[in-house]
Short mmCIF file of C-alpha atoms in Angstrom, two decimals:
data_model
loop_
_atom_site.label_atom_id
_atom_site.label_comp_id
_atom_site.label_asym_id
_atom_site.label_seq_id
_atom_site.Cartn_x
_atom_site.Cartn_y
_atom_site.Cartn_z
CA UNK A 1 21.57 22.77 -27.45
CA UNK A 2 19.51 23.75 -24.41
CA UNK A 3 16.52 21.75 -25.71
CA UNK A 4 18.64 18.62 -26.04
CA UNK A 5 19.51 18.83 -22.32
CA UNK A 6 15.88 19.36 -21.31
CA UNK A 7 14.54 16.31 -23.16
CA UNK A 8 16.13 13.68 -20.85
CA UNK A 9 14.93 15.63 -17.81
CA UNK A 10 11.38 15.82 -19.20
CA UNK A 11 11.40 12.08 -19.98
CA UNK A 12 12.61 11.32 -16.44
CA UNK A 13 9.90 13.50 -14.89
CA UNK A 14 7.17 11.85 -16.99
CA UNK A 15 8.50 8.38 -16.14
CA UNK A 16 8.60 9.19 -12.42
CA UNK A 17 5.04 10.53 -12.57
CA UNK A 18 3.87 7.39 -14.37
CA UNK A 19 5.46 5.17 -11.71
CA UNK A 20 3.89 7.24 -8.92
CA UNK A 21 0.44 7.06 -10.56
CA UNK A 22 0.79 3.30 -11.08
CA UNK A 23 1.46 2.87 -7.36
CA UNK A 24 -1.38 5.20 -6.34
CA UNK A 25 -4.13 3.98 -8.70
CA UNK A 26 -5.83 0.62 -9.10
CA UNK A 27 -8.10 -0.40 -11.97
CA UNK A 28 -10.30 -3.46 -11.59
CA UNK A 29 -13.32 -5.09 -13.19
CA UNK A 30 -16.52 -5.89 -11.31
CA UNK A 31 -17.29 -9.64 -11.23
CA UNK A 32 -20.85 -10.60 -10.40
CA UNK A 33 -23.81 -8.69 -9.04
CA UNK A 34 -22.86 -8.21 -5.38
CA UNK A 35 -22.73 -4.41 -5.74
CA UNK A 36 -25.84 -3.98 -7.91
CA UNK A 37 -27.41 -1.60 -8.59
CA UNK A 38 -24.43 0.66 -7.76
CA UNK A 39 -21.98 -1.28 -9.95
CA UNK A 40 -22.78 -3.98 -12.48
CA UNK A 41 -20.91 -7.04 -13.72
CA UNK A 42 -18.20 -6.05 -16.19
CA UNK A 43 -17.86 -2.40 -15.16
CA UNK A 44 -14.33 -1.04 -14.72
CA UNK A 45 -13.56 0.88 -11.54
CA UNK A 46 -10.78 3.25 -10.55
CA UNK A 47 -9.57 3.24 -6.95
CA UNK A 48 -6.92 5.27 -5.16
CA UNK A 49 -4.60 3.80 -2.55
CA UNK A 50 -4.22 5.75 0.69
CA UNK A 51 -6.52 8.54 -0.46
CA UNK A 52 -7.81 9.29 3.04
CA UNK A 53 -9.15 7.62 6.16
CA UNK A 54 -11.96 5.19 5.58
CA UNK A 55 -15.51 6.31 6.27
CA UNK A 56 -18.71 4.35 6.60
CA UNK A 57 -20.28 4.21 3.14
CA UNK A 58 -16.99 4.21 1.21
CA UNK A 59 -16.78 1.65 -1.58
CA UNK A 60 -13.45 -0.15 -1.36
CA UNK A 61 -11.38 -2.74 -3.16
CA UNK A 62 -10.16 -5.43 -0.81
CA UNK A 63 -8.27 -8.69 -1.00
CA UNK A 64 -10.36 -11.84 -0.74
CA UNK A 65 -9.72 -13.48 2.65
CA UNK A 66 -7.83 -16.76 2.47
CA UNK A 67 -10.11 -19.77 2.21
CA UNK A 68 -12.68 -17.91 0.09
CA UNK A 69 -13.02 -17.39 -3.65
CA UNK A 70 -15.25 -15.68 -6.16
CA UNK A 71 -16.47 -17.96 -8.98
CA UNK A 72 -15.27 -16.74 -12.36
CA UNK A 73 -12.72 -14.33 -10.88
CA UNK A 74 -9.00 -14.93 -11.11
CA UNK A 75 -6.71 -15.67 -8.18
CA UNK A 76 -5.64 -12.03 -7.91
CA UNK A 77 -9.23 -10.73 -8.02
CA UNK A 78 -10.36 -8.10 -5.57
CA UNK A 79 -13.69 -7.72 -3.82
CA UNK A 80 -15.68 -4.52 -4.33
CA UNK A 81 -17.59 -3.80 -1.10
CA UNK A 82 -19.09 -0.95 0.90
CA UNK A 83 -17.71 -0.15 4.37
CA UNK A 84 -20.61 -0.74 6.77
CA UNK A 85 -18.77 -0.33 10.08
CA UNK A 86 -15.41 0.93 11.34
CA UNK A 87 -13.41 -0.04 14.45
CA UNK A 88 -15.53 0.48 17.56
CA UNK A 89 -18.82 0.54 15.66
CA UNK A 90 -21.47 -2.09 16.38
CA UNK A 91 -21.47 -5.05 14.00
CA UNK A 92 -24.30 -4.19 11.54
CA UNK A 93 -26.31 -7.38 11.00
CA UNK A 94 -25.45 -8.97 14.31
CA UNK A 95 -28.15 -10.90 16.15
CA UNK A 96 -30.13 -9.11 18.84
CA UNK A 97 -28.29 -9.74 22.09
CA UNK A 98 -27.72 -8.08 25.41
CA UNK A 99 -24.13 -7.23 24.50
CA UNK A 100 -23.56 -5.71 21.07
CA UNK A 101 -20.52 -7.03 19.17
CA UNK A 102 -18.20 -4.20 18.15
CA UNK A 103 -15.69 -4.09 15.33
CA UNK A 104 -12.17 -4.68 16.63
CA UNK A 105 -9.38 -2.14 16.16
CA UNK A 106 -7.68 -2.58 12.79
CA UNK A 107 -10.76 -4.12 11.17
CA UNK A 108 -13.76 -3.01 9.09
CA UNK A 109 -17.08 -4.62 8.29
CA UNK A 110 -17.84 -4.68 4.55
CA UNK A 111 -21.05 -5.55 2.74
CA UNK A 112 -22.17 -5.84 -0.86
CA UNK A 113 -25.08 -3.64 -1.90
CA UNK A 114 -26.98 -6.71 -3.16
CA UNK A 115 -26.98 -8.62 0.11
CA UNK A 116 -28.47 -11.78 -1.40
CA UNK A 117 -25.57 -12.10 -3.87
CA UNK A 118 -22.56 -11.01 -1.84
CA UNK A 119 -19.52 -12.65 -0.29
CA UNK A 120 -18.84 -10.19 2.52
CA UNK A 121 -18.29 -9.78 6.26
CA UNK A 122 -21.51 -11.67 7.00
CA UNK A 123 -19.59 -14.73 5.74
CA UNK A 124 -15.93 -14.09 6.60
CA UNK A 125 -16.32 -11.64 9.50
CA UNK A 126 -14.68 -8.25 9.97
CA UNK A 127 -11.88 -7.68 7.49
CA UNK A 128 -8.39 -6.50 8.51
CA UNK A 129 -7.88 -2.93 7.30
CA UNK A 130 -4.60 -4.09 5.77
CA UNK A 131 -6.75 -6.02 3.25
CA UNK A 132 -8.13 -2.76 1.86
CA UNK A 133 -6.34 -1.97 -1.40
CA UNK A 134 -8.01 1.34 -2.23
CA UNK A 135 -11.12 3.51 -2.19
CA UNK A 136 -13.21 3.51 -5.36
CA UNK A 137 -13.37 7.02 -6.84
CA UNK A 138 -15.16 6.34 -10.12
CA UNK A 139 -16.03 4.26 -13.16
CA UNK A 140 -13.95 3.92 -16.29
CA UNK A 141 -15.25 3.33 -19.79
CA UNK A 142 -15.66 -0.34 -20.68
CA UNK A 143 -13.17 -1.38 -23.34
#
């Protein structure tokens, strides 16, 4: 009798945990070679939302800015990029000038590891931090 009362509670706890994990975790596929050699086309990545504050060097998933697209990726595709500069930091590949451009509050500068094959902040400028979906924490096996 006691076991029959515990089963619905256990099912509810497992369901709540599954919903919480679904909101906290993001799985995506890499499209293209912009992050080579770190990540290759077709690899599956796991990212966590709101894991911690961003740091320079973090690999993040971010929404593609409006007006841009990635060939072969769907409309809900995410970019996989490395954080190159945080608010207040100098803009990394900026031209030599007397006054150094700095990243505005609420923005980050992201770059692909393969600079010759990357749609990144060099094209669309600093990215609003609200566009960051999660921080990549690892690879998943390819199905």
